[in-house]
PDB file of C-alpha atoms in Angstrom:
ATOM      1  CA  MET A1330     -57.324 -40.226 -19.471  1.00 57.00           C
ATOM      2  CA  THR A1331     -58.556 -40.390 -15.916  1.00 70.00           C
ATOM      3  CA  ARG A1332     -58.290 -37.463 -13.563  1.00 67.00           C
ATOM      4  CA  ARG A1333     -55.650 -39.287 -11.494  1.00 67.00           C
ATOM      5  CA  ARG A1334     -53.474 -39.985 -14.530  1.00 67.00           C
ATOM      6  CA  ARG A1335     -53.853 -36.408 -15.698  1.00 66.00           C
ATOM      7  CA  ALA A1336     -52.717 -35.117 -12.299  1.00 66.00           C
ATOM      8  CA  ALA A1337     -49.746 -37.498 -12.281  1.00 66.00           C
ATOM      9  CA  ALA A1338     -48.769 -36.368 -15.777  1.00 68.00           C
ATOM     10  CA  LEU A1339     -48.964 -32.705 -14.804  1.00 67.00           C
ATOM     11  CA  LEU A1340     -46.915 -33.368 -11.670  1.00 70.00           C
ATOM     12  CA  GLY A1341     -44.276 -35.197 -13.710  1.00 69.00           C
ATOM     13  CA  LEU A1342     -44.171 -32.342 -16.221  1.00 67.00           C
ATOM     14  CA  ALA A1343     -43.799 -29.799 -13.429  1.00 71.00           C
ATOM     15  CA  LEU A1344     -40.923 -31.749 -11.914  1.00 72.00           C
ATOM     16  CA  LEU A1345     -39.215 -32.023 -15.305  1.00 67.00           C
ATOM     17  CA  LEU A1346     -39.560 -28.300 -15.919  1.00 69.00           C
ATOM     18  CA  GLY A1347     -38.202 -27.612 -12.435  1.00 68.00           C
ATOM     19  CA  VAL A1348     -35.138 -29.763 -13.076  1.00 65.00           C
ATOM     20  CA  LEU A1349     -34.543 -28.080 -16.447  1.00 61.00           C
ATOM     21  CA  ALA A1350     -34.881 -24.621 -14.885  1.00 68.00           C
ATOM     22  CA  ALA A1351     -32.467 -25.484 -12.067  1.00 65.00           C
ATOM     23  CA  SER A1352     -29.989 -26.867 -14.560  1.00 66.00           C
ATOM     24  CA  ASP A1353     -30.235 -23.716 -16.667  1.00 63.00           C
ATOM     25  CA  VAL A1354     -29.675 -21.479 -13.622  1.00 64.00           C
ATOM     26  CA  ALA A1355     -26.691 -23.562 -12.516  1.00 64.00           C
ATOM     27  CA  GLY A1356     -25.229 -23.347 -16.002  1.00 66.00           C
ATOM     28  CA  ARG A1357     -25.658 -19.585 -16.099  1.00 69.00           C
ATOM     29  CA  GLU A1358     -24.047 -19.217 -12.659  1.00 64.00           C
ATOM     30  CA  ALA A1359     -21.093 -21.364 -13.712  1.00 63.00           C
ATOM     31  CA  ALA A1360     -20.632 -19.314 -16.888  1.00 64.00           C
ATOM     32  CA  LEU A1361     -20.799 -16.078 -14.883  1.00 59.00           C
ATOM     33  CA  ARG A1362     -18.174 -17.362 -12.437  1.00 62.00           C
ATOM     34  CA  ARG A1363     -15.898 -18.265 -15.351  1.00 62.00           C
ATOM     35  CA  ARG A1364     -16.255 -14.783 -16.829  1.00 66.00           C
ATOM     36  CA  LEU A1365     -15.623 -13.027 -13.518  1.00 61.00           C
ATOM     37  CA  GLY A1366     -12.651 -15.199 -12.577  1.00 68.00           C
ATOM     38  CA  ARG A1367     -11.510 -16.190  -9.123  1.00 80.00           C
ATOM     39  CA  SER A1368     -12.262 -14.038  -6.101  1.00 84.00           C
ATOM     40  CA  VAL A1369      -9.457 -12.212  -4.300  1.00 86.00           C
ATOM     41  CA  PRO A1370      -9.245 -10.545  -0.862  1.00 90.00           C
ATOM     42  CA  VAL A1371      -9.422  -6.749  -0.669  1.00 89.00           C
ATOM     43  CA  VAL A1372      -8.798  -4.845   2.575  1.00 91.00           C
ATOM     44  CA  VAL A1373     -11.429  -2.192   3.366  1.00 90.00           C
ATOM     45  CA  VAL A1374     -11.805   0.327   6.161  1.00 91.00           C
ATOM     46  CA  ALA A1375     -14.293  -0.849   8.774  1.00 91.00           C
ATOM     47  CA  ARG A1376     -14.179   2.226  11.031  1.00 89.00           C
ATOM     48  CA  PRO A1377     -13.777   5.933  10.225  1.00 89.00           C
ATOM     49  CA  LEU A1378     -10.139   7.041  10.001  1.00 87.00           C
ATOM     50  CA  ALA A1379      -9.088  10.669  10.320  1.00 85.00           C
ATOM     51  CA  ALA A1380      -6.023  12.116   8.630  1.00 77.00           C
ATOM     52  CA  GLY A1381      -2.970  11.117  10.655  1.00 79.00           C
ATOM     53  CA  ASP A1382      -4.630   8.172  12.403  1.00 85.00           C
ATOM     54  CA  ARG A1383      -2.609   5.017  12.813  1.00 84.00           C
ATOM     55  CA  VAL A1384      -4.235   1.973  11.195  1.00 88.00           C
ATOM     56  CA  SER A1385      -5.231  -0.756  13.650  1.00 89.00           C
ATOM     57  CA  ARG A1386      -6.365  -4.260  12.819  1.00 89.00           C
ATOM     58  CA  ALA A1387      -9.775  -3.505  14.326  1.00 91.00           C
ATOM     59  CA  ALA A1388     -10.217  -0.661  11.825  1.00 91.00           C
ATOM     60  CA  LEU A1389      -9.910  -3.035   8.875  1.00 92.00           C
ATOM     61  CA  ALA A1390     -12.020  -5.748   7.284  1.00 93.00           C
ATOM     62  CA  VAL A1391     -11.528  -8.045   4.314  1.00 92.00           C
ATOM     63  CA  ARG A1392     -14.012  -8.606   1.512  1.00 90.00           C
ATOM     64  CA  ARG A1393     -13.688 -10.876  -1.495  1.00 88.00           C
ATOM     65  CA  VAL A1394     -14.418  -9.607  -4.985  1.00 84.00           C
ATOM     66  CA  PRO A1395     -13.946 -11.021  -8.494  1.00 82.00           C
ATOM     67  CA  GLU A1396     -10.337 -10.484  -9.538  1.00 78.00           C
ATOM     68  CA  ARG A1397     -11.291  -8.413 -12.583  1.00 74.00           C
ATOM     69  CA  TYR A1398     -13.114  -5.890 -10.359  1.00 74.00           C
ATOM     70  CA  ALA A1399     -10.482  -5.649  -7.616  1.00 76.00           C
ATOM     71  CA  PRO A1400      -8.667  -2.287  -7.434  1.00 75.00           C
ATOM     72  CA  ARG A1401      -5.262  -2.398  -9.115  1.00 72.00           C
ATOM     73  CA  ASN A1402      -3.420  -1.346  -5.946  1.00 73.00           C
ATOM     74  CA  ALA A1403      -5.620  -3.282  -3.537  1.00 78.00           C
ATOM     75  CA  VAL A1404      -4.170  -4.368  -0.204  1.00 85.00           C
ATOM     76  CA  ALA A1405      -4.771  -8.096   0.288  1.00 85.00           C
ATOM     77  CA  ASP A1406      -3.362  -8.623   3.793  1.00 88.00           C
ATOM     78  CA  PRO A1407      -4.316  -6.327   6.723  1.00 87.00           C
ATOM     79  CA  ALA A1408      -1.015  -7.122   8.447  1.00 84.00           C
ATOM     80  CA  ALA A1409       0.830  -5.277   5.674  1.00 81.00           C
ATOM     81  CA  VAL A1410      -0.630  -1.900   6.703  1.00 83.00           C
ATOM     82  CA  VAL A1411      -1.302  -2.181  10.451  1.00 83.00           C
ATOM     83  CA  GLY A1412       0.644   0.504  12.314  1.00 81.00           C
ATOM     84  CA  GLN A1413       0.934   2.891   9.377  1.00 82.00           C
ATOM     85  CA  ARG A1414      -0.763   6.279   9.334  1.00 82.00           C
ATOM     86  CA  VAL A1415      -3.206   7.606   6.763  1.00 82.00           C
ATOM     87  CA  ALA A1416      -2.700  10.880   4.948  1.00 75.00           C
ATOM     88  CA  VAL A1417      -6.398  11.666   4.477  1.00 74.00           C
ATOM     89  CA  ALA A1418      -9.693  10.876   6.177  1.00 79.00           C
ATOM     90  CA  ILE A1419     -11.223   7.575   5.033  1.00 84.00           C
ATOM     91  CA  ALA A1420     -14.875   6.565   5.410  1.00 85.00           C
ATOM     92  CA  PRO A1421     -15.996   3.046   6.402  1.00 87.00           C
ATOM     93  CA  GLY A1422     -16.448   0.681   3.467  1.00 86.00           C
ATOM     94  CA  THR A1423     -13.692   2.331   1.406  1.00 86.00           C
ATOM     95  CA  ASP A1424     -11.014   0.150  -0.174  1.00 85.00           C
ATOM     96  CA  LEU A1425      -7.695   0.909   1.514  1.00 85.00           C
ATOM     97  CA  ASP A1426      -5.340   2.291  -1.129  1.00 80.00           C
ATOM     98  CA  PRO A1427      -1.603   2.166  -0.288  1.00 78.00           C
ATOM     99  CA  ALA A1428      -1.311   5.621  -1.848  1.00 73.00           C
ATOM    100  CA  VAL A1429      -3.044   7.223   1.166  1.00 75.00           C
ATOM    101  CA  LEU A1430      -0.585   5.707   3.662  1.00 75.00           C
ATOM    102  CA  GLY A1431       1.723   8.673   3.484  1.00 59.00           C
ATOM    103  CA  VAL A1432       2.169  10.053   6.991  1.00 47.00           C
ATOM    104  CA  GLN A1433       5.220   8.883   8.926  1.00 46.00           C
ATOM    105  CA  ASP A1434       4.670   7.439  12.400  1.00 43.00           C
ATOM    106  CA  GLN A1435       6.480   9.802  14.746  1.00 44.00           C
ATOM    107  CA  GLU A1436       6.543   7.175  17.516  1.00 45.00           C
ATOM    108  CA  THR A1437       8.804   4.881  15.492  1.00 44.00           C
ATOM    109  CA  GLY A1438      11.669   7.329  15.668  1.00 44.00           C
ATOM    110  CA  ARG A1439      12.156   7.413  11.916  1.00 47.00           C
ATOM    111  CA  ALA A1440      13.062  10.794  10.496  1.00 45.00           C
ATOM    112  CA  GLY A1441      10.252  11.740   8.189  1.00 52.00           C
ATOM    113  CA  PRO A1442       9.916  14.841   6.017  1.00 58.00           C
ATOM    114  CA  GLU A1443       9.017  18.096   7.735  1.00 67.00           C
ATOM    115  CA  LEU A1444       5.490  19.142   6.856  1.00 74.00           C
ATOM    116  CA  ARG A1445       3.980  22.567   7.255  1.00 77.00           C
ATOM    117  CA  ARG A1446       0.477  23.141   8.584  1.00 81.00           C
ATOM    118  CA  GLY A1447      -2.135  21.761   6.181  1.00 83.00           C
ATOM    119  CA  GLU A1448       0.370  19.660   4.231  1.00 85.00           C
ATOM    120  CA  ARG A1449       0.471  15.905   3.749  1.00 86.00           C
ATOM    121  CA  ALA A1450       3.171  13.443   2.683  1.00 85.00           C
ATOM    122  CA  PHE A1451       1.722  11.387  -0.156  1.00 87.00           C
ATOM    123  CA  ASP A1452       3.376   8.088  -1.139  1.00 86.00           C
ATOM    124  CA  VAL A1453       3.024   6.855  -4.710  1.00 89.00           C
ATOM    125  CA  VAL A1454       4.603   4.102  -6.784  1.00 88.00           C
ATOM    126  CA  ALA A1455       4.851   5.132 -10.410  1.00 90.00           C
ATOM    127  CA  VAL A1456       6.717   4.781 -13.661  1.00 91.00           C
ATOM    128  CA  GLY A1457       9.670   7.144 -13.509  1.00 92.00           C
ATOM    129  CA  ASP A1458      13.443   7.494 -13.627  1.00 91.00           C
ATOM    130  CA  PRO A1459      14.881   6.960 -10.120  1.00 89.00           C
ATOM    131  CA  ASP A1460      18.052   8.853 -11.114  1.00 89.00           C
ATOM    132  CA  ALA A1461      16.096  11.967 -12.060  1.00 92.00           C
ATOM    133  CA  ILE A1462      13.440  11.806  -9.342  1.00 93.00           C
ATOM    134  CA  GLN A1463      15.223  12.665  -6.103  1.00 90.00           C
ATOM    135  CA  ALA A1464      14.461  14.655  -2.966  1.00 87.00           C
ATOM    136  CA  SER A1465      13.725  18.365  -3.684  1.00 88.00           C
ATOM    137  CA  ALA A1466      12.936  17.667  -7.352  1.00 92.00           C
ATOM    138  CA  ARG A1467       9.638  18.854  -8.829  1.00 94.00           C
ATOM    139  CA  VAL A1468       7.446  16.410 -10.738  1.00 95.00           C
ATOM    140  CA  ASP A1469       4.165  16.288 -12.609  1.00 96.00           C
ATOM    141  CA  VAL A1470       1.910  13.324 -11.839  1.00 95.00           C
ATOM    142  CA  LEU A1471       0.280  11.810 -14.937  1.00 94.00           C
ATOM    143  CA  VAL A1472      -2.456   9.190 -14.752  1.00 93.00           C
ATOM    144  CA  THR A1473      -3.648   6.998 -17.610  1.00 92.00           C
ATOM    145  CA  TYR A1474      -7.046   5.313 -17.413  1.00 89.00           C
ATOM    146  CA  ASP A1475      -8.386   2.153 -19.031  1.00 86.00           C
ATOM    147  CA  GLY A1476      -9.802   2.515 -22.504  1.00 82.00           C
ATOM    148  CA  PRO A1477     -13.204   1.183 -23.608  1.00 80.00           C
ATOM    149  CA  ARG A1478     -11.689  -2.103 -24.872  1.00 73.00           C
ATOM    150  CA  GLY A1479      -9.218  -2.740 -22.076  1.00 70.00           C
ATOM    151  CA  GLY A1480      -6.318  -0.850 -23.645  1.00 74.00           C
ATOM    152  CA  PRO A1481      -4.833   2.475 -22.529  1.00 76.00           C
ATOM    153  CA  GLY A1482      -7.325   5.313 -22.454  1.00 85.00           C
ATOM    154  CA  ALA A1483      -7.104   9.015 -21.713  1.00 89.00           C
ATOM    155  CA  THR A1484      -4.103  10.491 -19.905  1.00 92.00           C
ATOM    156  CA  ARG A1485      -4.316  13.612 -17.785  1.00 93.00           C
ATOM    157  CA  ILE A1486      -2.188  15.563 -15.320  1.00 94.00           C
ATOM    158  CA  ALA A1487      -3.382  14.817 -11.803  1.00 94.00           C
ATOM    159  CA  LEU A1488      -0.916  17.184 -10.095  1.00 94.00           C
ATOM    160  CA  GLU A1489       1.637  19.712 -11.378  1.00 95.00           C
ATOM    161  CA  GLY A1490       4.936  20.683  -9.832  1.00 94.00           C
ATOM    162  CA  ALA A1491       4.773  18.534  -6.708  1.00 93.00           C
ATOM    163  CA  GLU A1492       7.882  18.613  -4.517  1.00 93.00           C
ATOM    164  CA  VAL A1493       9.561  15.245  -3.940  1.00 92.00           C
ATOM    165  CA  LEU A1494      10.373  14.735  -0.260  1.00 88.00           C
ATOM    166  CA  GLN A1495      11.845  11.253  -0.578  1.00 87.00           C
ATOM    167  CA  ALA A1496      12.371   8.833  -3.466  1.00 88.00           C
ATOM    168  CA  ARG A1497      13.887   5.447  -4.099  1.00 87.00           C
ATOM    169  CA  PRO A1498      13.666   2.774  -6.796  1.00 86.00           C
ATOM    170  CA  ALA A1499      10.489   0.737  -6.440  1.00 79.00           C
ATOM    171  CA  PRO A1500      10.759  -3.022  -5.923  1.00 66.00           C
ATOM    172  CA  ASP A1501       9.903  -5.302  -8.808  1.00 56.00           C
ATOM    173  CA  ALA A1502       6.193  -5.941  -9.166  1.00 52.00           C
ATOM    174  CA  ASP A1503       3.927  -7.913 -11.453  1.00 51.00           C
ATOM    175  CA  GLY A1504       1.969  -5.915 -13.980  1.00 50.00           C
ATOM    176  CA  PRO A1505       2.184  -4.254 -17.385  1.00 49.00           C
ATOM    177  CA  ASP A1506       4.714  -1.638 -16.221  1.00 43.00           C
ATOM    178  CA  ALA A1507       7.166  -4.203 -14.842  1.00 43.00           C
ATOM    179  CA  GLY A1508       6.613  -6.473 -17.812  1.00 42.00           C
ATOM    180  CA  ALA A1509       7.500  -3.692 -20.219  1.00 59.00           C
ATOM    181  CA  GLY A1510      10.799  -3.105 -18.406  1.00 71.00           C
ATOM    182  CA  LEU A1511       9.942   0.483 -17.473  1.00 81.00           C
ATOM    183  CA  PRO A1512      11.753   1.910 -14.436  1.00 88.00           C
ATOM    184  CA  ARG A1513       9.614   2.504 -11.390  1.00 88.00           C
ATOM    185  CA  VAL A1514      10.084   4.773  -8.429  1.00 89.00           C
ATOM    186  CA  GLN A1515       8.481   5.044  -5.004  1.00 87.00           C
ATOM    187  CA  ALA A1516       8.207   8.710  -4.113  1.00 89.00           C
ATOM    188  CA  THR A1517       6.853  10.766  -1.245  1.00 89.00           C
ATOM    189  CA  LEU A1518       5.321  14.033  -2.446  1.00 91.00           C
ATOM    190  CA  ARG A1519       4.493  17.201  -0.532  1.00 90.00           C
ATOM    191  CA  VAL A1520       0.813  17.966  -1.165  1.00 91.00           C
ATOM    192  CA  GLY A1521      -2.047  19.865   0.401  1.00 90.00           C
ATOM    193  CA  ALA A1522      -4.886  18.049   2.142  1.00 87.00           C
ATOM    194  CA  HIS A1523      -7.332  18.577  -0.733  1.00 89.00           C
ATOM    195  CA  GLN A1524      -4.664  17.620  -3.254  1.00 91.00           C
ATOM    196  CA  ALA A1525      -4.081  14.367  -1.336  1.00 90.00           C
ATOM    197  CA  VAL A1526      -7.768  13.451  -1.596  1.00 89.00           C
ATOM    198  CA  ALA A1527      -7.934  14.204  -5.332  1.00 91.00           C
ATOM    199  CA  LEU A1528      -4.640  12.463  -6.017  1.00 91.00           C
ATOM    200  CA  ALA A1529      -5.660   9.354  -4.057  1.00 89.00           C
ATOM    201  CA  ALA A1530      -8.824   9.072  -6.155  1.00 89.00           C
ATOM    202  CA  ALA A1531      -6.917   9.580  -9.399  1.00 90.00           C
ATOM    203  CA  VAL A1532      -4.260   6.997  -8.531  1.00 88.00           C
ATOM    204  CA  ALA A1533      -6.833   4.432  -7.389  1.00 87.00           C
ATOM    205  CA  ALA A1534      -8.691   4.654 -10.711  1.00 87.00           C
ATOM    206  CA  ALA A1535      -5.609   4.796 -12.928  1.00 87.00           C
ATOM    207  CA  ARG A1536      -4.237   2.077 -15.171  1.00 86.00           C
ATOM    208  CA  GLU A1537      -0.793   3.647 -14.983  1.00 89.00           C
ATOM    209  CA  VAL A1538       0.766   6.410 -12.892  1.00 92.00           C
ATOM    210  CA  ARG A1539       3.832   8.240 -14.214  1.00 93.00           C
ATOM    211  CA  LEU A1540       6.091  10.881 -12.639  1.00 95.00           C
ATOM    212  CA  LEU A1541       7.681  13.384 -15.006  1.00 94.00           C
ATOM    213  CA  PRO A1542      10.554  15.376 -13.478  1.00 94.00           C
ATOM    214  CA  ARG A1543      10.604  19.097 -14.247  1.00 91.00           C
ATOM    215  CA  PRO A1544      13.795  20.812 -15.398  1.00 86.00           C
ATOM    216  CA  THR A1545      15.797  22.386 -12.595  1.00 76.00           C
ATOM    217  CA  GLY A1546      16.559  26.052 -12.484  1.00 61.00           C
TER     218      GLY A1546
END
């Protein structure tokens, strides 16, 4: 075989190997996309927010993540939260959890709960009996995390004896709780600033949040 033919053969082999490698990479990428599922929008904080700040559109950004990795309570549309106030300080890059939007906007004229110095009003949507969970009731907040195989995992008490400031039945929503026919309630709890931070983290990571009313008296 002449030198020219040998070079041509090597070039052809290199091109073939390149095509095979590209095809393999494309196949792996397609398989990865199938496993991850479609991407969904998630609203994140673009600028620092202090406790009590009103959320502006400029303070928000939207990123897209695989659906399986999106937070369970993720906000998808910035317009849904613009104008609301945050209960705790939020750093840039943090996913905006609806649970931290618990401070009433005094400029709207709506009568919100009276808070003492150092207290926060924390909004949470959870499994619970709307008839038993009413204003002035005391509740324990239970959070259940995902198990190692996607099922329910450990359950722990995130907060004990929280006072309910406001409560109403939660609207219907997609998810395992609604599908199981369990009653849901949207409640505003009186918490301390540090409790609000810990509770926000617990709720954001939870598979299920449940409010258990304490006996009166």
